[in-house]
PDB file of C-alpha atoms in Angstrom:
ATOM      1  CA  UNK A  21       0.000   0.000   0.000  1.00 84.00           C
ATOM      2  CA  UNK A  22       1.027   3.579  -0.511  1.00 85.00           C
ATOM      3  CA  UNK A  23       2.058   5.902   2.281  1.00 92.00           C
ATOM      4  CA  UNK A  24       3.118   9.516   2.369  1.00 96.00           C
ATOM      5  CA  UNK A  25       5.435  11.018   4.956  1.00 95.00           C
ATOM      6  CA  UNK A  26       6.126  14.601   5.912  1.00 97.00           C
ATOM      7  CA  UNK A  27       8.570  16.021   8.350  1.00 94.00           C
ATOM      8  CA  UNK A  28       8.934  17.742  10.596  1.00 94.00           C
ATOM      9  CA  UNK A  29       5.449  17.670  12.108  1.00 95.00           C
ATOM     10  CA  UNK A  30       5.866  21.068  13.732  1.00 96.00           C
ATOM     11  CA  UNK A  31       8.406  23.815  13.271  1.00 97.00           C
ATOM     12  CA  UNK A  32       8.989  27.195  14.859  1.00 97.00           C
ATOM     13  CA  UNK A  33      11.354  29.440  12.942  1.00 97.00           C
ATOM     14  CA  UNK A  34      12.451  33.075  13.247  1.00 98.00           C
ATOM     15  CA  UNK A  35      11.771  35.559  10.484  1.00 97.00           C
ATOM     16  CA  UNK A  36      14.559  35.543   7.927  1.00 96.00           C
ATOM     17  CA  UNK A  37      15.653  31.984   8.604  1.00 97.00           C
ATOM     18  CA  UNK A  38      15.737  29.281   5.910  1.00 97.00           C
ATOM     19  CA  UNK A  39      13.190  26.494   5.538  1.00 96.00           C
ATOM     20  CA  UNK A  40      13.255  22.957   4.269  1.00 97.00           C
ATOM     21  CA  UNK A  41      10.225  20.674   4.435  1.00 97.00           C
ATOM     22  CA  UNK A  42      10.414  17.183   3.053  1.00 97.00           C
ATOM     23  CA  UNK A  43       7.789  14.853   1.679  1.00 97.00           C
ATOM     24  CA  UNK A  44       8.282  11.276   0.555  1.00 97.00           C
ATOM     25  CA  UNK A  45       5.903   8.762  -0.924  1.00 97.00           C
ATOM     26  CA  UNK A  46       6.224   4.994  -0.669  1.00 95.00           C
ATOM     27  CA  UNK A  47       4.591   2.223  -2.621  1.00 93.00           C
ATOM     28  CA  UNK A  48       4.064   3.951  -5.950  1.00 91.00           C
ATOM     29  CA  UNK A  49       6.062   5.164  -8.917  1.00 90.00           C
ATOM     30  CA  UNK A  50       5.984   8.424 -10.851  1.00 92.00           C
ATOM     31  CA  UNK A  51       3.276  10.085  -8.768  1.00 93.00           C
ATOM     32  CA  UNK A  52       2.166  13.656  -9.287  1.00 93.00           C
ATOM     33  CA  UNK A  53       3.213  15.571  -6.192  1.00 95.00           C
ATOM     34  CA  UNK A  54       1.700  18.691  -4.656  1.00 95.00           C
ATOM     35  CA  UNK A  55       2.474  21.258  -1.969  1.00 96.00           C
ATOM     36  CA  UNK A  56      -0.395  23.161  -0.362  1.00 95.00           C
ATOM     37  CA  UNK A  57      -0.487  25.755   2.373  1.00 95.00           C
ATOM     38  CA  UNK A  58      -3.396  26.366   4.684  1.00 94.00           C
ATOM     39  CA  UNK A  59      -3.593  29.509   6.801  1.00 91.00           C
ATOM     40  CA  UNK A  60      -5.549  29.288  10.032  1.00 88.00           C
ATOM     41  CA  UNK A  61      -9.253  28.889   9.331  1.00 86.00           C
ATOM     42  CA  UNK A  62      -8.784  29.060   5.583  1.00 89.00           C
ATOM     43  CA  UNK A  63      -8.905  26.732   2.602  1.00 89.00           C
ATOM     44  CA  UNK A  64      -5.970  25.087   0.867  1.00 91.00           C
ATOM     45  CA  UNK A  65      -3.753  27.148  -1.389  1.00 91.00           C
ATOM     46  CA  UNK A  66      -1.911  25.235  -4.098  1.00 92.00           C
ATOM     47  CA  UNK A  67       1.756  26.260  -4.041  1.00 94.00           C
ATOM     48  CA  UNK A  68       3.583  23.866  -6.352  1.00 94.00           C
ATOM     49  CA  UNK A  69       3.016  20.676  -8.251  1.00 93.00           C
ATOM     50  CA  UNK A  70       5.338  18.284 -10.016  1.00 94.00           C
ATOM     51  CA  UNK A  71       4.669  15.679 -12.675  1.00 92.00           C
ATOM     52  CA  UNK A  72       8.181  14.261 -12.702  1.00 93.00           C
ATOM     53  CA  UNK A  73      11.749  14.538 -11.454  1.00 95.00           C
ATOM     54  CA  UNK A  74      13.006  18.087 -11.819  1.00 93.00           C
ATOM     55  CA  UNK A  75       9.660  19.326 -13.165  1.00 94.00           C
ATOM     56  CA  UNK A  76       8.107  21.982 -10.946  1.00 94.00           C
ATOM     57  CA  UNK A  77       5.106  24.202 -11.634  1.00 92.00           C
ATOM     58  CA  UNK A  78       4.615  27.213  -9.397  1.00 90.00           C
ATOM     59  CA  UNK A  79       1.154  28.516  -8.715  1.00 87.00           C
ATOM     60  CA  UNK A  80       1.809  31.462  -6.432  1.00 81.00           C
ATOM     61  CA  UNK A  81       4.789  33.831  -6.761  1.00 65.00           C
ATOM     62  CA  UNK A  82       6.384  34.104  -3.342  1.00 78.00           C
ATOM     63  CA  UNK A  83       9.591  33.467  -1.480  1.00 90.00           C
ATOM     64  CA  UNK A  84       9.105  29.702  -1.525  1.00 95.00           C
ATOM     65  CA  UNK A  85      10.565  27.183  -3.953  1.00 95.00           C
ATOM     66  CA  UNK A  86      10.150  23.471  -4.533  1.00 96.00           C
ATOM     67  CA  UNK A  87      12.352  20.729  -5.838  1.00 97.00           C
ATOM     68  CA  UNK A  88      11.912  17.098  -6.793  1.00 97.00           C
ATOM     69  CA  UNK A  89      15.334  15.468  -6.725  1.00 96.00           C
ATOM     70  CA  UNK A  90      13.952  11.921  -6.767  1.00 96.00           C
ATOM     71  CA  UNK A  91      10.807  10.323  -8.097  1.00 95.00           C
ATOM     72  CA  UNK A  92       9.099  10.088  -4.717  1.00 96.00           C
ATOM     73  CA  UNK A  93      10.663  13.029  -2.903  1.00 97.00           C
ATOM     74  CA  UNK A  94       9.330  16.555  -2.886  1.00 97.00           C
ATOM     75  CA  UNK A  95      11.005  19.382  -0.977  1.00 97.00           C
ATOM     76  CA  UNK A  96       9.663  22.823  -0.102  1.00 97.00           C
ATOM     77  CA  UNK A  97      12.249  25.481   0.663  1.00 96.00           C
ATOM     78  CA  UNK A  98      12.741  29.096   1.470  1.00 96.00           C
ATOM     79  CA  UNK A  99      15.895  31.160   1.850  1.00 95.00           C
ATOM     80  CA  UNK A 100      14.295  33.728   4.159  1.00 96.00           C
ATOM     81  CA  UNK A 101      11.007  33.135   5.930  1.00 96.00           C
ATOM     82  CA  UNK A 102       8.374  35.830   6.329  1.00 95.00           C
ATOM     83  CA  UNK A 103       5.742  36.086   9.045  1.00 95.00           C
ATOM     84  CA  UNK A 104       3.142  35.418   6.370  1.00 93.00           C
ATOM     85  CA  UNK A 105       4.696  32.017   5.673  1.00 94.00           C
ATOM     86  CA  UNK A 106       3.185  30.650   8.864  1.00 95.00           C
ATOM     87  CA  UNK A 107       0.613  27.951   8.229  1.00 96.00           C
ATOM     88  CA  UNK A 108      -0.114  24.290   7.799  1.00 97.00           C
ATOM     89  CA  UNK A 109       1.818  22.796   4.908  1.00 97.00           C
ATOM     90  CA  UNK A 110       0.438  19.725   3.232  1.00 97.00           C
ATOM     91  CA  UNK A 111       2.047  17.442   0.702  1.00 97.00           C
ATOM     92  CA  UNK A 112      -0.123  15.262  -1.497  1.00 95.00           C
ATOM     93  CA  UNK A 113       0.262  12.727  -4.267  1.00 94.00           C
ATOM     94  CA  UNK A 114      -1.934  11.440  -7.033  1.00 92.00           C
ATOM     95  CA  UNK A 115      -1.542   9.006  -9.862  1.00 87.00           C
ATOM     96  CA  UNK A 116      -2.030  10.358 -13.347  1.00 74.00           C
ATOM     97  CA  UNK A 117      -4.338  13.280 -13.888  1.00 67.00           C
ATOM     98  CA  UNK A 118      -7.068  15.146 -12.166  1.00 64.00           C
ATOM     99  CA  UNK A 119      -9.846  12.579 -11.989  1.00 75.00           C
ATOM    100  CA  UNK A 120      -8.002  10.488  -9.446  1.00 81.00           C
ATOM    101  CA  UNK A 121      -8.176  11.223  -5.750  1.00 89.00           C
ATOM    102  CA  UNK A 122      -5.346  12.960  -3.987  1.00 92.00           C
ATOM    103  CA  UNK A 123      -3.743  11.442  -0.904  1.00 94.00           C
ATOM    104  CA  UNK A 124      -2.459  13.846   1.695  1.00 95.00           C
ATOM    105  CA  UNK A 125       0.354  13.599   4.186  1.00 96.00           C
ATOM    106  CA  UNK A 126       0.046  14.431   7.900  1.00 95.00           C
ATOM    107  CA  UNK A 127       1.192  18.019   7.361  1.00 96.00           C
ATOM    108  CA  UNK A 128       3.755  20.356   8.916  1.00 97.00           C
ATOM    109  CA  UNK A 129       2.642  23.155  11.225  1.00 97.00           C
ATOM    110  CA  UNK A 130       5.022  26.086  10.634  1.00 97.00           C
ATOM    111  CA  UNK A 131       5.085  29.094  12.915  1.00 97.00           C
ATOM    112  CA  UNK A 132       7.283  32.011  11.937  1.00 97.00           C
ATOM    113  CA  UNK A 133       8.058  34.394  14.790  1.00 96.00           C
TER     114      UNK A 133
ATOM    115  CA  UNK B 577     -10.771  25.492 -13.888  1.00 68.00           C
ATOM    116  CA  UNK B 578     -14.406  25.842 -12.914  1.00 73.00           C
ATOM    117  CA  UNK B 579     -14.973  27.913  -9.798  1.00 85.00           C
ATOM    118  CA  UNK B 580     -17.080  26.417  -7.016  1.00 91.00           C
ATOM    119  CA  UNK B 581     -19.282  28.185  -4.479  1.00 93.00           C
ATOM    120  CA  UNK B 582     -20.500  26.569  -1.271  1.00 95.00           C
ATOM    121  CA  UNK B 583     -21.820  27.832   2.066  1.00 96.00           C
ATOM    122  CA  UNK B 584     -19.182  28.957   4.516  1.00 95.00           C
ATOM    123  CA  UNK B 585     -20.667  27.069   7.445  1.00 97.00           C
ATOM    124  CA  UNK B 586     -23.548  24.855   8.521  1.00 97.00           C
ATOM    125  CA  UNK B 587     -24.828  23.582  11.855  1.00 97.00           C
ATOM    126  CA  UNK B 588     -26.641  20.323  12.465  1.00 97.00           C
ATOM    127  CA  UNK B 589     -27.588  17.933  15.243  1.00 97.00           C
ATOM    128  CA  UNK B 590     -26.616  14.349  15.704  1.00 97.00           C
ATOM    129  CA  UNK B 591     -28.801  11.926  13.787  1.00 97.00           C
ATOM    130  CA  UNK B 592     -29.918  14.439  11.186  1.00 97.00           C
ATOM    131  CA  UNK B 593     -29.263  14.263   7.468  1.00 97.00           C
ATOM    132  CA  UNK B 594     -27.016  17.048   6.214  1.00 98.00           C
ATOM    133  CA  UNK B 595     -27.054  18.333   2.655  1.00 98.00           C
ATOM    134  CA  UNK B 596     -24.287  20.636   1.438  1.00 97.00           C
ATOM    135  CA  UNK B 597     -24.829  22.211  -1.940  1.00 96.00           C
ATOM    136  CA  UNK B 598     -22.087  23.416  -4.232  1.00 96.00           C
ATOM    137  CA  UNK B 599     -22.529  25.488  -7.368  1.00 95.00           C
ATOM    138  CA  UNK B 600     -20.174  25.151 -10.332  1.00 92.00           C
ATOM    139  CA  UNK B 601     -21.776  27.057 -13.170  1.00 91.00           C
ATOM    140  CA  UNK B 602     -18.791  26.839 -15.498  1.00 90.00           C
ATOM    141  CA  UNK B 603     -18.258  23.099 -15.283  1.00 90.00           C
ATOM    142  CA  UNK B 604     -16.960  21.606 -18.522  1.00 90.00           C
ATOM    143  CA  UNK B 605     -18.204  18.507 -20.284  1.00 90.00           C
ATOM    144  CA  UNK B 606     -15.334  16.300 -19.150  1.00 88.00           C
ATOM    145  CA  UNK B 607     -15.198  17.538 -15.556  1.00 90.00           C
ATOM    146  CA  UNK B 608     -16.147  15.484 -12.511  1.00 92.00           C
ATOM    147  CA  UNK B 609     -17.374  16.712  -9.129  1.00 93.00           C
ATOM    148  CA  UNK B 610     -15.331  15.597  -6.154  1.00 93.00           C
ATOM    149  CA  UNK B 611     -15.798  16.094  -2.413  1.00 96.00           C
ATOM    150  CA  UNK B 612     -13.158  15.948   0.314  1.00 96.00           C
ATOM    151  CA  UNK B 613     -13.436  16.040   4.096  1.00 97.00           C
ATOM    152  CA  UNK B 614     -10.864  17.644   6.380  1.00 96.00           C
ATOM    153  CA  UNK B 615     -10.548  17.321  10.140  1.00 95.00           C
ATOM    154  CA  UNK B 616      -8.502  19.855  12.144  1.00 91.00           C
ATOM    155  CA  UNK B 617      -4.731  19.446  11.783  1.00 91.00           C
ATOM    156  CA  UNK B 618      -5.125  16.725   9.163  1.00 94.00           C
ATOM    157  CA  UNK B 619      -4.984  16.650   5.390  1.00 94.00           C
ATOM    158  CA  UNK B 620      -8.206  16.336   3.414  1.00 95.00           C
ATOM    159  CA  UNK B 621      -9.446  12.902   2.483  1.00 95.00           C
ATOM    160  CA  UNK B 622     -11.518  11.902  -0.490  1.00 94.00           C
ATOM    161  CA  UNK B 623     -15.201  11.246   0.166  1.00 96.00           C
ATOM    162  CA  UNK B 624     -16.968  10.795  -3.136  1.00 96.00           C
ATOM    163  CA  UNK B 625     -16.862  11.668  -6.815  1.00 94.00           C
ATOM    164  CA  UNK B 626     -19.500  11.749  -9.522  1.00 94.00           C
ATOM    165  CA  UNK B 627     -20.296  12.900 -13.035  1.00 94.00           C
ATOM    166  CA  UNK B 628     -24.089  12.948 -13.143  1.00 91.00           C
ATOM    167  CA  UNK B 629     -27.239  11.717 -11.404  1.00 91.00           C
ATOM    168  CA  UNK B 630     -26.529   9.969  -8.120  1.00 95.00           C
ATOM    169  CA  UNK B 631     -23.522   8.273  -6.591  1.00 95.00           C
ATOM    170  CA  UNK B 632     -23.599   6.529  -3.235  1.00 96.00           C
ATOM    171  CA  UNK B 633     -20.910   4.930  -1.119  1.00 95.00           C
ATOM    172  CA  UNK B 634     -20.616   3.846   2.496  1.00 93.00           C
ATOM    173  CA  UNK B 635     -20.003   7.403   3.657  1.00 92.00           C
ATOM    174  CA  UNK B 636     -22.184   9.732   1.587  1.00 97.00           C
ATOM    175  CA  UNK B 637     -24.352  10.302  -1.444  1.00 97.00           C
ATOM    176  CA  UNK B 638     -23.756  12.784  -4.210  1.00 98.00           C
ATOM    177  CA  UNK B 639     -26.622  14.201  -6.216  1.00 97.00           C
ATOM    178  CA  UNK B 640     -25.906  15.934  -9.527  1.00 97.00           C
ATOM    179  CA  UNK B 641     -28.762  17.382 -11.610  1.00 96.00           C
ATOM    180  CA  UNK B 642     -28.905  17.063 -15.352  1.00 95.00           C
ATOM    181  CA  UNK B 643     -27.385  20.485 -16.040  1.00 94.00           C
ATOM    182  CA  UNK B 644     -24.466  19.646 -13.689  1.00 95.00           C
ATOM    183  CA  UNK B 645     -24.205  23.270 -12.568  1.00 94.00           C
ATOM    184  CA  UNK B 646     -24.567  22.250  -8.958  1.00 95.00           C
ATOM    185  CA  UNK B 647     -24.157  19.219  -6.760  1.00 96.00           C
ATOM    186  CA  UNK B 648     -25.299  18.196  -3.291  1.00 97.00           C
ATOM    187  CA  UNK B 649     -23.335  16.129  -0.829  1.00 98.00           C
ATOM    188  CA  UNK B 650     -25.650  14.238   1.493  1.00 98.00           C
ATOM    189  CA  UNK B 651     -24.440  12.869   4.823  1.00 97.00           C
ATOM    190  CA  UNK B 652     -26.991  10.536   6.415  1.00 94.00           C
ATOM    191  CA  UNK B 653     -27.501  10.633  10.181  1.00 93.00           C
ATOM    192  CA  UNK B 654     -24.464  12.690  11.108  1.00 97.00           C
ATOM    193  CA  UNK B 655     -22.586  12.191  14.344  1.00 97.00           C
ATOM    194  CA  UNK B 656     -20.285  14.484  16.312  1.00 97.00           C
ATOM    195  CA  UNK B 657     -17.327  12.957  14.458  1.00 96.00           C
ATOM    196  CA  UNK B 658     -18.641  14.350  11.177  1.00 97.00           C
ATOM    197  CA  UNK B 659     -17.713  17.851  12.349  1.00 97.00           C
ATOM    198  CA  UNK B 660     -15.221  18.889   9.692  1.00 97.00           C
ATOM    199  CA  UNK B 661     -14.656  21.073   6.654  1.00 97.00           C
ATOM    200  CA  UNK B 662     -16.096  19.748   3.394  1.00 98.00           C
ATOM    201  CA  UNK B 663     -14.623  20.815   0.070  1.00 96.00           C
ATOM    202  CA  UNK B 664     -16.309  20.666  -3.295  1.00 95.00           C
ATOM    203  CA  UNK B 665     -13.931  20.499  -6.253  1.00 92.00           C
ATOM    204  CA  UNK B 666     -14.300  20.267  -9.979  1.00 90.00           C
ATOM    205  CA  UNK B 667     -11.876  17.632 -11.213  1.00 83.00           C
ATOM    206  CA  UNK B 668     -10.567  18.257 -14.693  1.00 81.00           C
ATOM    207  CA  UNK B 669      -8.246  16.099 -16.704  1.00 75.00           C
ATOM    208  CA  UNK B 670      -5.333  18.331 -15.831  1.00 79.00           C
ATOM    209  CA  UNK B 671      -2.730  18.170 -13.117  1.00 82.00           C
ATOM    210  CA  UNK B 672      -3.929  21.076 -10.981  1.00 81.00           C
ATOM    211  CA  UNK B 673      -6.482  20.782  -8.218  1.00 82.00           C
ATOM    212  CA  UNK B 674      -8.006  23.878  -6.692  1.00 83.00           C
ATOM    213  CA  UNK B 675      -9.580  23.706  -3.246  1.00 85.00           C
ATOM    214  CA  UNK B 676     -11.961  26.496  -2.292  1.00 83.00           C
ATOM    215  CA  UNK B 677     -12.718  27.686   1.226  1.00 87.00           C
ATOM    216  CA  UNK B 678     -14.966  24.726   1.955  1.00 94.00           C
ATOM    217  CA  UNK B 679     -18.007  24.408   4.216  1.00 97.00           C
ATOM    218  CA  UNK B 680     -17.475  24.117   7.959  1.00 97.00           C
ATOM    219  CA  UNK B 681     -19.998  21.637   9.303  1.00 98.00           C
ATOM    220  CA  UNK B 682     -20.562  21.681  13.056  1.00 98.00           C
ATOM    221  CA  UNK B 683     -22.566  18.816  14.491  1.00 98.00           C
ATOM    222  CA  UNK B 684     -24.088  19.392  17.914  1.00 97.00           C
ATOM    223  CA  UNK B 685     -25.196  16.841  20.474  1.00 95.00           C
TER     224      UNK B 685
END
């Protein structure tokens, strides 16, 4: 069966510090991978998606970046965090295209102080 | 991508049937309607998907009229554990998935 991991589960970082969040998927090959952010009490905002190694599509211009160095690894990064980067970050995977359901990881709660 | 509109929040009592309606006026011919459920501090999970008429599974039913410009998620006999946010999405054949603000359902004892 497939599983998706995210770490860390929680993170408290000062403004201006770097960020690296990691997501890995097990039990499947060539998944489509997604990063979402959810502000408190809000819906999910699509940040990035990837259809293959090294292929990243950005949905929202901001100080975040994503990379996919391996087939089942997706990394979200920032060189300098802003207060507005606080939120709940979710990684998800899906096979093929948009008719299939997405499977979400447990999420990372990021607080920028 | 077709935009969806759904109520911001709803209240219900245990044992009642809850119907959440979503409008998607610009849905395309090949699009499907999908619903997800999200509990606090968890990622959303798929509930149900349909194209037209009625779809039923062990969790919910989805009603889609002939014009497909709206859909209704029906939760039979809700319990306190059904308190969550419910998202209506239009699933296209593309790679992107757009989640709206969702509907916050609060089930009271």
